[in-house]
Amino acid sequence: MTTATPAEVASARGVDAPTVAVVGAGQLARMMAQAAIGLGVPVRLVTDEPYASAAQVVRDPVVADYRDLSVLRRAVQGCDVITFDHEHVPTEHLRALVAAGHVCRPSADALRHAQDKAVMRRRLDELGLPSPRHRMVEDVAAVKAFAAAGGGYPVVLKATRGGYDGRGVWTVGSDSDAEPAFAAGAPVLAEERVDFVRELAALVARSPSGQIAAYPVVESVQRDGICVEVITPAPGLKPELAVEAQQLAMRIAAELDVVGVLAVELFETRDGGVLVNELAMRPHNTGHWSIDGAVTSQFENHLRAVLDLPLGDPTARSRWTVMVNVLGGSVGSLYDGYPHVLARDPQVRVHLYGKAVRPGRKVGHVTAYGDDLDDVLERARHAAAWFTGDNDRFSSNDMPQMAGT
Amino acid sequence: MTTATPAEVASARGVDAPTVAVVGAGQLARMMAQAAIGLGVPVRLVTDEPYASAAQVVRDPVVADYRDLSVLRRAVQGCDVITFDHEHVPTEHLRALVAAGHVCRPSADALRHAQDKAVMRRRLDELGLPSPRHRMVEDVAAVKAFAAAGGGYPVVLKATRGGYDGRGVWTVGSDSDAEPAFAAGAPVLAEERVDFVRELAALVARSPSGQIAAYPVVESVQRDGICVEVITPAPGLKPELAVEAQQLAMRIAAELDVVGVLAVELFETRDGGVLVNELAMRPHNTGHWSIDGAVTSQFENHLRAVLDLPLGDPTARSRWTVMVNVLGGSVGSLYDGYPHVLARDPQVRVHLYGKAVRPGRKVGHVTAYGDDLDDVLERARHAAAWFTGDNDRFSSNDMPQMAGT
């Protein structure tokens, strides 16, 4: 490969901005790269697929397997800081890179809490922070005992590592239901199924110096374990609970020494509190609204944090901002959706990720904002549903507009 | 060069979005590429410098000389539409590409009016649209006659082709002053020097179907022929004059069949009218505010226009938006300005172009927005001046903040 190193590129450019290595090339890296253009910061993308979402939009992506340390070492050579679009880089690799003088943000010590749910739960317990009732279980008998000790079934079982978008999570209603969770032969985390009011997310960006920018607390709507819709701010959320959720996220970010974005997924409980569901240490789906909806997007603030630059204002620019994911559906061409979607609503913001459509796959998102939540919700949902081909729920009143494109 | 063609890339990606070829790789192409990421539209960048501003931020830029038709042909092969970040592509090349089945937007017929000031003036005259008094002049004697026919000197002489940022423009106060303008041996355009109140710009995006999005009319402040500051909307502009300016831009876009962004630079005259100064057929410096300040940026709307997609809302999101250019000054490192600029104002938006600092060169811009124009102006000016090293005009009151970073 004859690609120039970042240092050579910078030299050729006569520009002194540091280079950020981003490991992973999904849509999060893609939107980081978009933010990096504005900041004037070069990105060195490390991707295992030559035309992954982010690899399409950066100069000279390095196609390399991050699981192979020697390959990873070469890929990040000459970069000033290393960050990630996922939590799957082995911590031992990160420690080896740090030992060799690299800067990894977030650090391996912080990332462990996003990689391993058992580690995360233990740490939150030590800090006295609120989790659902939980316990590590080795077999079905232990699940049975866990259920019996609480309100019985259903119980949620989670693989401690590697799950995302609902994978590695089983909601089990009986002893026999629990068996598949042990198919891999590893202990799993058992958690009470929380009878929550709704799901919230508190997202913060934290810099090495400890500065924190806290985004408004959002409501996140999940379907089949996948985030489908995010409303900013969470409608009707009591101000004191919003502050509590932000403080919880800030406390976790500080205690775990997170650098970059930390997303804390929360359950709002019926007794008016919150419980921590999951942690993510990277820009997060519940923060996509911030590209069009906040003064500073989560992607820019992630970069500013890992570069140890002062953080930008995370305030929302409109009263309501709604983000709806475009999930792969019955329509193979996303581009064919543009004439209708853009003509129907000149204010809607569309982000497509350059990914081929597969059922349920996150292939884009749309954002709408404004003063009237019902209107904003309808606009964002309509646009996303049109791309997906999921238009059944729109009334026949809408048909003339559809026919018009 | 083993680079994949756009068609191969699209096929590898399983995505059906059309590919936009962008000829030219300055900051305008860079910001187009940034907008294209959101739209999910691949960009094929044709650059004559391997690490030009835009070439740093796209996959597989094609390093090719657009002045060589055979090279240009190869560079744009497989692209669905061709557009530009400057007006210097020879129209005969564009006609050859169209003859070969390519789509160029804007077209050669439209671009001629932005390439050649004589063609532009003639067309505006035919349309009955307001220009400064003007005449083609072949020699100093003709300049003298032109001056005598009006109010005498000073007179403005303009090379009909190739000028930008004040180059190719001479303000002459006497016969002998006029000589340098004829050094190239070509006729030049003589124009009265307009005693204007201020400079305005009316920017529109137009699609092939004739849809037009008109941005708010801005005030543009020039220094030494270079745009330094843009205020949106132009303060105190009479609503009827704002409408007149927008209608003028829309009329020109329609009459010249412009596709993409058209910027009409205007003089506001002392009698309450406007005169057309210059035309540009591409995203324009007076529209950079729209990235952070409008619902849809000029860069996204340029792409939507050339792709024949419905245009986005050009409305400003705040009462006031101010863009100040970062011009190369006494500070070699732009990145070193970040700690102060970003800490002082968490809401300011910074865009650096990946260009080495040279005196007077446009190397970035900053944008601020809000309800109080004085505050917004101060914030944007301070940030830009800090990057430039031009801080003399800030009072000593500001020093503690400076010292704090």
PDB file of N, CA, C and O in Angstrom, chain A residues 70-131:
ATOM      1  N   SER A  70      -0.472  -6.260  15.509  1.00  0.00           N
ATOM      2  CA  SER A  70       0.601  -5.739  14.654  1.00  0.00           C
ATOM      3  C   SER A  70       0.017  -4.928  13.499  1.00  0.00           C
ATOM      4  O   SER A  70       0.572  -3.908  13.087  1.00  0.00           O
ATOM      5  N   VAL A  71      -1.118  -5.368  13.003  1.00  0.00           N
ATOM      6  CA  VAL A  71      -1.811  -4.635  11.938  1.00  0.00           C
ATOM      7  C   VAL A  71      -2.316  -3.294  12.474  1.00  0.00           C
ATOM      8  O   VAL A  71      -2.158  -2.246  11.840  1.00  0.00           O
ATOM      9  N   LEU A  72      -2.903  -3.333  13.657  1.00  0.00           N
ATOM     10  CA  LEU A  72      -3.439  -2.120  14.273  1.00  0.00           C
ATOM     11  C   LEU A  72      -2.327  -1.102  14.529  1.00  0.00           C
ATOM     12  O   LEU A  72      -2.487   0.096  14.281  1.00  0.00           O
ATOM     13  N   ARG A  73      -1.189  -1.603  15.001  1.00  0.00           N
ATOM     14  CA  ARG A  73      -0.028  -0.731  15.252  1.00  0.00           C
ATOM     15  C   ARG A  73       0.363   0.039  13.999  1.00  0.00           C
ATOM     16  O   ARG A  73       0.589   1.241  14.031  1.00  0.00           O
ATOM     17  N   ARG A  74       0.448  -0.686  12.887  1.00  0.00           N
ATOM     18  CA  ARG A  74       0.837  -0.023  11.632  1.00  0.00           C
ATOM     19  C   ARG A  74      -0.225   0.982  11.201  1.00  0.00           C
ATOM     20  O   ARG A  74       0.086   2.067  10.716  1.00  0.00           O
ATOM     21  N   ALA A  75      -1.486   0.610  11.414  1.00  0.00           N
ATOM     22  CA  ALA A  75      -2.585   1.461  10.928  1.00  0.00           C
ATOM     23  C   ALA A  75      -2.614   2.821  11.636  1.00  0.00           C
ATOM     24  O   ALA A  75      -2.964   3.824  11.029  1.00  0.00           O
ATOM     25  N   VAL A  76      -2.260   2.836  12.907  1.00  0.00           N
ATOM     26  CA  VAL A  76      -2.392   4.085  13.675  1.00  0.00           C
ATOM     27  C   VAL A  76      -1.070   4.846  13.785  1.00  0.00           C
ATOM     28  O   VAL A  76      -1.011   5.888  14.453  1.00  0.00           O
ATOM     29  N   GLN A  77      -0.054   4.340  13.115  1.00  0.00           N
ATOM     30  CA  GLN A  77       1.263   4.982  13.178  1.00  0.00           C
ATOM     31  C   GLN A  77       1.166   6.456  12.761  1.00  0.00           C
ATOM     32  O   GLN A  77       0.557   6.788  11.752  1.00  0.00           O
ATOM     33  N   GLY A  78       1.774   7.299  13.559  1.00  0.00           N
ATOM     34  CA  GLY A  78       1.816   8.712  13.210  1.00  0.00           C
ATOM     35  C   GLY A  78       0.583   9.495  13.623  1.00  0.00           C
ATOM     36  O   GLY A  78       0.541  10.717  13.449  1.00  0.00           O
ATOM     37  N   CYS A  79      -0.416   8.808  14.161  1.00  0.00           N
ATOM     38  CA  CYS A  79      -1.622   9.529  14.602  1.00  0.00           C
ATOM     39  C   CYS A  79      -1.412  10.069  16.015  1.00  0.00           C
ATOM     40  O   CYS A  79      -0.686   9.489  16.822  1.00  0.00           O
ATOM     41  N   ASP A  80      -2.085  11.175  16.313  1.00  0.00           N
ATOM     42  CA  ASP A  80      -1.884  11.844  17.603  1.00  0.00           C
ATOM     43  C   ASP A  80      -2.799  11.329  18.694  1.00  0.00           C
ATOM     44  O   ASP A  80      -2.470  11.408  19.886  1.00  0.00           O
ATOM     45  N   VAL A  81      -3.955  10.814  18.302  1.00  0.00           N
ATOM     46  CA  VAL A  81      -4.872  10.249  19.287  1.00  0.00           C
ATOM     47  C   VAL A  81      -5.687   9.172  18.567  1.00  0.00           C
ATOM     48  O   VAL A  81      -5.931   9.270  17.360  1.00  0.00           O
ATOM     49  N   ILE A  82      -6.062   8.153  19.330  1.00  0.00           N
ATOM     50  CA  ILE A  82      -6.825   7.034  18.768  1.00  0.00           C
ATOM     51  C   ILE A  82      -8.185   6.999  19.453  1.00  0.00           C
ATOM     52  O   ILE A  82      -8.265   7.015  20.679  1.00  0.00           O
ATOM     53  N   THR A  83      -9.251   6.954  18.647  1.00  0.00           N
ATOM     54  CA  THR A  83     -10.578   6.784  19.225  1.00  0.00           C
ATOM     55  C   THR A  83     -11.340   5.747  18.409  1.00  0.00           C
ATOM     56  O   THR A  83     -10.761   5.123  17.513  1.00  0.00           O
ATOM     57  N   PHE A  84     -12.616   5.551  18.689  1.00  0.00           N
ATOM     58  CA  PHE A  84     -13.316   4.354  18.232  1.00  0.00           C
ATOM     59  C   PHE A  84     -14.751   4.657  17.841  1.00  0.00           C
ATOM     60  O   PHE A  84     -15.357   5.567  18.394  1.00  0.00           O
ATOM     61  N   ASP A  85     -15.269   3.856  16.892  1.00  0.00           N
ATOM     62  CA  ASP A  85     -16.710   3.979  16.660  1.00  0.00           C
ATOM     63  C   ASP A  85     -17.444   2.772  17.238  1.00  0.00           C
ATOM     64  O   ASP A  85     -18.652   2.676  17.092  1.00  0.00           O
ATOM     65  N   HIS A  86     -16.730   1.895  17.888  1.00  0.00           N
ATOM     66  CA  HIS A  86     -17.374   0.782  18.589  1.00  0.00           C
ATOM     67  C   HIS A  86     -16.482   0.392  19.758  1.00  0.00           C
ATOM     68  O   HIS A  86     -15.367   0.896  19.896  1.00  0.00           O
ATOM     69  N   GLU A  87     -16.994  -0.502  20.603  1.00  0.00           N
ATOM     70  CA  GLU A  87     -16.250  -0.849  21.826  1.00  0.00           C
ATOM     71  C   GLU A  87     -15.541  -2.194  21.700  1.00  0.00           C
ATOM     72  O   GLU A  87     -15.179  -2.803  22.709  1.00  0.00           O
ATOM     73  N   HIS A  88     -15.319  -2.673  20.480  1.00  0.00           N
ATOM     74  CA  HIS A  88     -14.848  -4.046  20.333  1.00  0.00           C
ATOM     75  C   HIS A  88     -13.337  -4.194  20.241  1.00  0.00           C
ATOM     76  O   HIS A  88     -12.832  -5.313  20.101  1.00  0.00           O
ATOM     77  N   VAL A  89     -12.595  -3.100  20.280  1.00  0.00           N
ATOM     78  CA  VAL A  89     -11.135  -3.240  20.205  1.00  0.00           C
ATOM     79  C   VAL A  89     -10.650  -3.871  21.519  1.00  0.00           C
ATOM     80  O   VAL A  89     -10.979  -3.382  22.606  1.00  0.00           O
ATOM     81  N   PRO A  90      -9.907  -4.955  21.434  1.00  0.00           N
ATOM     82  CA  PRO A  90      -9.474  -5.641  22.661  1.00  0.00           C
ATOM     83  C   PRO A  90      -8.675  -4.690  23.562  1.00  0.00           C
ATOM     84  O   PRO A  90      -7.776  -3.976  23.086  1.00  0.00           O
ATOM     85  N   THR A  91      -9.009  -4.689  24.844  1.00  0.00           N
ATOM     86  CA  THR A  91      -8.323  -3.773  25.763  1.00  0.00           C
ATOM     87  C   THR A  91      -6.831  -4.054  25.824  1.00  0.00           C
ATOM     88  O   THR A  91      -6.035  -3.139  26.014  1.00  0.00           O
ATOM     89  N   GLU A  92      -6.434  -5.328  25.639  1.00  0.00           N
ATOM     90  CA  GLU A  92      -4.982  -5.610  25.688  1.00  0.00           C
ATOM     91  C   GLU A  92      -4.266  -4.918  24.529  1.00  0.00           C
ATOM     92  O   GLU A  92      -3.116  -4.489  24.674  1.00  0.00           O
ATOM     93  N   HIS A  93      -4.934  -4.782  23.407  1.00  0.00           N
ATOM     94  CA  HIS A  93      -4.333  -4.048  22.287  1.00  0.00           C
ATOM     95  C   HIS A  93      -4.169  -2.568  22.661  1.00  0.00           C
ATOM     96  O   HIS A  93      -3.159  -1.943  22.360  1.00  0.00           O
ATOM     97  N   LEU A  94      -5.189  -2.035  23.305  1.00  0.00           N
ATOM     98  CA  LEU A  94      -5.118  -0.616  23.679  1.00  0.00           C
ATOM     99  C   LEU A  94      -3.990  -0.397  24.679  1.00  0.00           C
ATOM    100  O   LEU A  94      -3.231   0.577  24.582  1.00  0.00           O
ATOM    101  N   ARG A  95      -3.841  -1.321  25.609  1.00  0.00           N
ATOM    102  CA  ARG A  95      -2.760  -1.172  26.593  1.00  0.00           C
ATOM    103  C   ARG A  95      -1.388  -1.266  25.903  1.00  0.00           C
ATOM    104  O   ARG A  95      -0.462  -0.544  26.254  1.00  0.00           O
ATOM    105  N   ALA A  96      -1.317  -2.127  24.901  1.00  0.00           N
ATOM    106  CA  ALA A  96      -0.046  -2.252  24.163  1.00  0.00           C
ATOM    107  C   ALA A  96       0.250  -0.966  23.394  1.00  0.00           C
ATOM    108  O   ALA A  96       1.399  -0.500  23.349  1.00  0.00           O
ATOM    109  N   LEU A  97      -0.785  -0.369  22.818  1.00  0.00           N
ATOM    110  CA  LEU A  97      -0.584   0.884  22.081  1.00  0.00           C
ATOM    111  C   LEU A  97      -0.149   1.998  23.031  1.00  0.00           C
ATOM    112  O   LEU A  97       0.748   2.786  22.719  1.00  0.00           O
ATOM    113  N   VAL A  98      -0.776   2.052  24.187  1.00  0.00           N
ATOM    114  CA  VAL A  98      -0.414   3.078  25.169  1.00  0.00           C
ATOM    115  C   VAL A  98       1.026   2.866  25.639  1.00  0.00           C
ATOM    116  O   VAL A  98       1.808   3.823  25.759  1.00  0.00           O
ATOM    117  N   ALA A  99       1.383   1.596  25.859  1.00  0.00           N
ATOM    118  CA  ALA A  99       2.759   1.290  26.289  1.00  0.00           C
ATOM    119  C   ALA A  99       3.764   1.756  25.235  1.00  0.00           C
ATOM    120  O   ALA A  99       4.898   2.129  25.557  1.00  0.00           O
ATOM    121  N   ALA A 100       3.317   1.750  23.970  1.00  0.00           N
ATOM    122  CA  ALA A 100       4.202   2.184  22.885  1.00  0.00           C
ATOM    123  C   ALA A 100       4.138   3.698  22.662  1.00  0.00           C
ATOM    124  O   ALA A 100       4.730   4.199  21.708  1.00  0.00           O
ATOM    125  N   GLY A 101       3.419   4.402  23.542  1.00  0.00           N
ATOM    126  CA  GLY A 101       3.419   5.858  23.447  1.00  0.00           C
ATOM    127  C   GLY A 101       2.190   6.467  22.812  1.00  0.00           C
ATOM    128  O   GLY A 101       2.097   7.686  22.671  1.00  0.00           O
ATOM    129  N   HIS A 102       1.239   5.633  22.409  1.00  0.00           N
ATOM    130  CA  HIS A 102       0.013   6.176  21.804  1.00  0.00           C
ATOM    131  C   HIS A 102      -0.936   6.711  22.873  1.00  0.00           C
ATOM    132  O   HIS A 102      -0.848   6.347  24.042  1.00  0.00           O
ATOM    133  N   VAL A 103      -1.854   7.556  22.416  1.00  0.00           N
ATOM    134  CA  VAL A 103      -2.899   8.083  23.290  1.00  0.00           C
ATOM    135  C   VAL A 103      -4.224   7.488  22.820  1.00  0.00           C
ATOM    136  O   VAL A 103      -4.610   7.698  21.660  1.00  0.00           O
ATOM    137  N   CYS A 104      -4.890   6.733  23.694  1.00  0.00           N
ATOM    138  CA  CYS A 104      -6.192   6.145  23.356  1.00  0.00           C
ATOM    139  C   CYS A 104      -7.263   6.817  24.201  1.00  0.00           C
ATOM    140  O   CYS A 104      -7.168   6.866  25.436  1.00  0.00           O
ATOM    141  N   ARG A 105      -8.299   7.337  23.527  1.00  0.00           N
ATOM    142  CA  ARG A 105      -9.396   8.008  24.241  1.00  0.00           C
ATOM    143  C   ARG A 105     -10.726   7.555  23.680  1.00  0.00           C
ATOM    144  O   ARG A 105     -10.954   7.780  22.500  1.00  0.00           O
ATOM    145  N   PRO A 106     -11.599   6.940  24.473  1.00  0.00           N
ATOM    146  CA  PRO A 106     -11.409   6.657  25.885  1.00  0.00           C
ATOM    147  C   PRO A 106     -10.322   5.597  26.103  1.00  0.00           C
ATOM    148  O   PRO A 106      -9.927   4.905  25.165  1.00  0.00           O
ATOM    149  N   SER A 107      -9.888   5.487  27.353  1.00  0.00           N
ATOM    150  CA  SER A 107      -8.821   4.551  27.710  1.00  0.00           C
ATOM    151  C   SER A 107      -9.366   3.132  27.841  1.00  0.00           C
ATOM    152  O   SER A 107     -10.577   2.925  27.952  1.00  0.00           O
ATOM    153  N   ALA A 108      -8.449   2.181  27.870  1.00  0.00           N
ATOM    154  CA  ALA A 108      -8.843   0.785  28.075  1.00  0.00           C
ATOM    155  C   ALA A 108      -9.580   0.630  29.401  1.00  0.00           C
ATOM    156  O   ALA A 108     -10.583  -0.086  29.491  1.00  0.00           O
ATOM    157  N   ASP A 109      -9.096   1.305  30.429  1.00  0.00           N
ATOM    158  CA  ASP A 109      -9.734   1.189  31.751  1.00  0.00           C
ATOM    159  C   ASP A 109     -11.187   1.659  31.716  1.00  0.00           C
ATOM    160  O   ASP A 109     -12.055   1.077  32.373  1.00  0.00           O
ATOM    161  N   ALA A 110     -11.426   2.730  30.979  1.00  0.00           N
ATOM    162  CA  ALA A 110     -12.802   3.222  30.863  1.00  0.00           C
ATOM    163  C   ALA A 110     -13.631   2.297  29.979  1.00  0.00           C
ATOM    164  O   ALA A 110     -14.739   1.890  30.346  1.00  0.00           O
ATOM    165  N   LEU A 111     -13.062   1.917  28.853  1.00  0.00           N
ATOM    166  CA  LEU A 111     -13.801   1.122  27.867  1.00  0.00           C
ATOM    167  C   LEU A 111     -14.283  -0.225  28.412  1.00  0.00           C
ATOM    168  O   LEU A 111     -15.311  -0.733  27.970  1.00  0.00           O
ATOM    169  N   ARG A 112     -13.531  -0.798  29.345  1.00  0.00           N
ATOM    170  CA  ARG A 112     -13.933  -2.090  29.924  1.00  0.00           C
ATOM    171  C   ARG A 112     -15.382  -2.050  30.404  1.00  0.00           C
ATOM    172  O   ARG A 112     -16.099  -3.046  30.326  1.00  0.00           O
ATOM    173  N   HIS A 113     -15.790  -0.898  30.896  1.00  0.00           N
ATOM    174  CA  HIS A 113     -17.143  -0.787  31.443  1.00  0.00           C
ATOM    175  C   HIS A 113     -18.215  -0.759  30.360  1.00  0.00           C
ATOM    176  O   HIS A 113     -19.389  -0.968  30.641  1.00  0.00           O
ATOM    177  N   ALA A 114     -17.804  -0.457  29.150  1.00  0.00           N
ATOM    178  CA  ALA A 114     -18.764  -0.498  28.050  1.00  0.00           C
ATOM    179  C   ALA A 114     -18.672  -1.821  27.300  1.00  0.00           C
ATOM    180  O   ALA A 114     -19.574  -2.197  26.566  1.00  0.00           O
ATOM    181  N   GLN A 115     -17.562  -2.523  27.498  1.00  0.00           N
ATOM    182  CA  GLN A 115     -17.361  -3.792  26.797  1.00  0.00           C
ATOM    183  C   GLN A 115     -17.965  -4.963  27.560  1.00  0.00           C
ATOM    184  O   GLN A 115     -18.339  -5.967  26.971  1.00  0.00           O
ATOM    185  N   ASP A 116     -17.984  -4.817  28.875  1.00  0.00           N
ATOM    186  CA  ASP A 116     -18.352  -5.968  29.705  1.00  0.00           C
ATOM    187  C   ASP A 116     -19.419  -5.531  30.710  1.00  0.00           C
ATOM    188  O   ASP A 116     -19.152  -4.736  31.607  1.00  0.00           O
ATOM    189  N   LYS A 117     -20.607  -6.081  30.541  1.00  0.00           N
ATOM    190  CA  LYS A 117     -21.725  -5.647  31.392  1.00  0.00           C
ATOM    191  C   LYS A 117     -21.529  -6.057  32.847  1.00  0.00           C
ATOM    192  O   LYS A 117     -22.038  -5.381  33.753  1.00  0.00           O
ATOM    193  N   ALA A 118     -20.787  -7.127  33.074  1.00  0.00           N
ATOM    194  CA  ALA A 118     -20.530  -7.543  34.462  1.00  0.00           C
ATOM    195  C   ALA A 118     -19.623  -6.522  35.140  1.00  0.00           C
ATOM    196  O   ALA A 118     -19.850  -6.125  36.291  1.00  0.00           O
ATOM    197  N   VAL A 119     -18.602  -6.091  34.421  1.00  0.00           N
ATOM    198  CA  VAL A 119     -17.688  -5.075  34.960  1.00  0.00           C
ATOM    199  C   VAL A 119     -18.461  -3.779  35.242  1.00  0.00           C
ATOM    200  O   VAL A 119     -18.280  -3.139  36.274  1.00  0.00           O
ATOM    201  N   MET A 120     -19.324  -3.419  34.308  1.00  0.00           N
ATOM    202  CA  MET A 120     -20.107  -2.193  34.448  1.00  0.00           C
ATOM    203  C   MET A 120     -21.004  -2.254  35.683  1.00  0.00           C
ATOM    204  O   MET A 120     -21.005  -1.344  36.505  1.00  0.00           O
ATOM    205  N   ARG A 121     -21.735  -3.357  35.840  1.00  0.00           N
ATOM    206  CA  ARG A 121     -22.656  -3.473  36.987  1.00  0.00           C
ATOM    207  C   ARG A 121     -21.901  -3.432  38.315  1.00  0.00           C
ATOM    208  O   ARG A 121     -22.338  -2.793  39.279  1.00  0.00           O
ATOM    209  N   ARG A 122     -20.757  -4.117  38.358  1.00  0.00           N
ATOM    210  CA  ARG A 122     -19.980  -4.162  39.588  1.00  0.00           C
ATOM    211  C   ARG A 122     -19.544  -2.744  39.974  1.00  0.00           C
ATOM    212  O   ARG A 122     -19.648  -2.316  41.118  1.00  0.00           O
ATOM    213  N   ARG A 123     -19.083  -2.007  38.958  1.00  0.00           N
ATOM    214  CA  ARG A 123     -18.581  -0.655  39.215  1.00  0.00           C
ATOM    215  C   ARG A 123     -19.703   0.275  39.664  1.00  0.00           C
ATOM    216  O   ARG A 123     -19.532   1.067  40.596  1.00  0.00           O
ATOM    217  N   LEU A 124     -20.856   0.175  39.005  1.00  0.00           N
ATOM    218  CA  LEU A 124     -21.978   1.028  39.411  1.00  0.00           C
ATOM    219  C   LEU A 124     -22.399   0.694  40.843  1.00  0.00           C
ATOM    220  O   LEU A 124     -22.720   1.594  41.633  1.00  0.00           O
ATOM    221  N   ASP A 125     -22.362  -0.596  41.186  1.00  0.00           N
ATOM    222  CA  ASP A 125     -22.696  -0.999  42.565  1.00  0.00           C
ATOM    223  C   ASP A 125     -21.714  -0.380  43.551  1.00  0.00           C
ATOM    224  O   ASP A 125     -22.113   0.166  44.585  1.00  0.00           O
ATOM    225  N   GLU A 126     -20.443  -0.455  43.211  1.00  0.00           N
ATOM    226  CA  GLU A 126     -19.422   0.134  44.099  1.00  0.00           C
ATOM    227  C   GLU A 126     -19.660   1.628  44.301  1.00  0.00           C
ATOM    228  O   GLU A 126     -19.394   2.177  45.374  1.00  0.00           O
ATOM    229  N   LEU A 127     -20.115   2.270  43.224  1.00  0.00           N
ATOM    230  CA  LEU A 127     -20.335   3.722  43.307  1.00  0.00           C
ATOM    231  C   LEU A 127     -21.683   4.068  43.924  1.00  0.00           C
ATOM    232  O   LEU A 127     -22.004   5.243  44.113  1.00  0.00           O
ATOM    233  N   GLY A 128     -22.475   3.019  44.211  1.00  0.00           N
ATOM    234  CA  GLY A 128     -23.800   3.272  44.778  1.00  0.00           C
ATOM    235  C   GLY A 128     -24.770   3.859  43.775  1.00  0.00           C
ATOM    236  O   GLY A 128     -25.714   4.563  44.144  1.00  0.00           O
ATOM    237  N   LEU A 129     -24.539   3.584  42.485  1.00  0.00           N
ATOM    238  CA  LEU A 129     -25.415   4.137  41.450  1.00  0.00           C
ATOM    239  C   LEU A 129     -26.481   3.115  41.077  1.00  0.00           C
ATOM    240  O   LEU A 129     -26.249   1.902  41.158  1.00  0.00           O
ATOM    241  N   PRO A 130     -27.654   3.592  40.662  1.00  0.00           N
ATOM    242  CA  PRO A 130     -28.828   2.715  40.563  1.00  0.00           C
ATOM    243  C   PRO A 130     -28.849   1.821  39.327  1.00  0.00           C
ATOM    244  O   PRO A 130     -28.860   2.300  38.197  1.00  0.00           O
ATOM    245  N   SER A 131     -28.846   0.518  39.545  1.00  0.00           N
ATOM    246  CA  SER A 131     -29.009  -0.476  38.486  1.00  0.00           C
ATOM    247  C   SER A 131     -30.273  -1.283  38.760  1.00  0.00           C
ATOM    248  O   SER A 131     -30.754  -1.314  39.894  1.00  0.00           O
TER     249      SER A 131
END
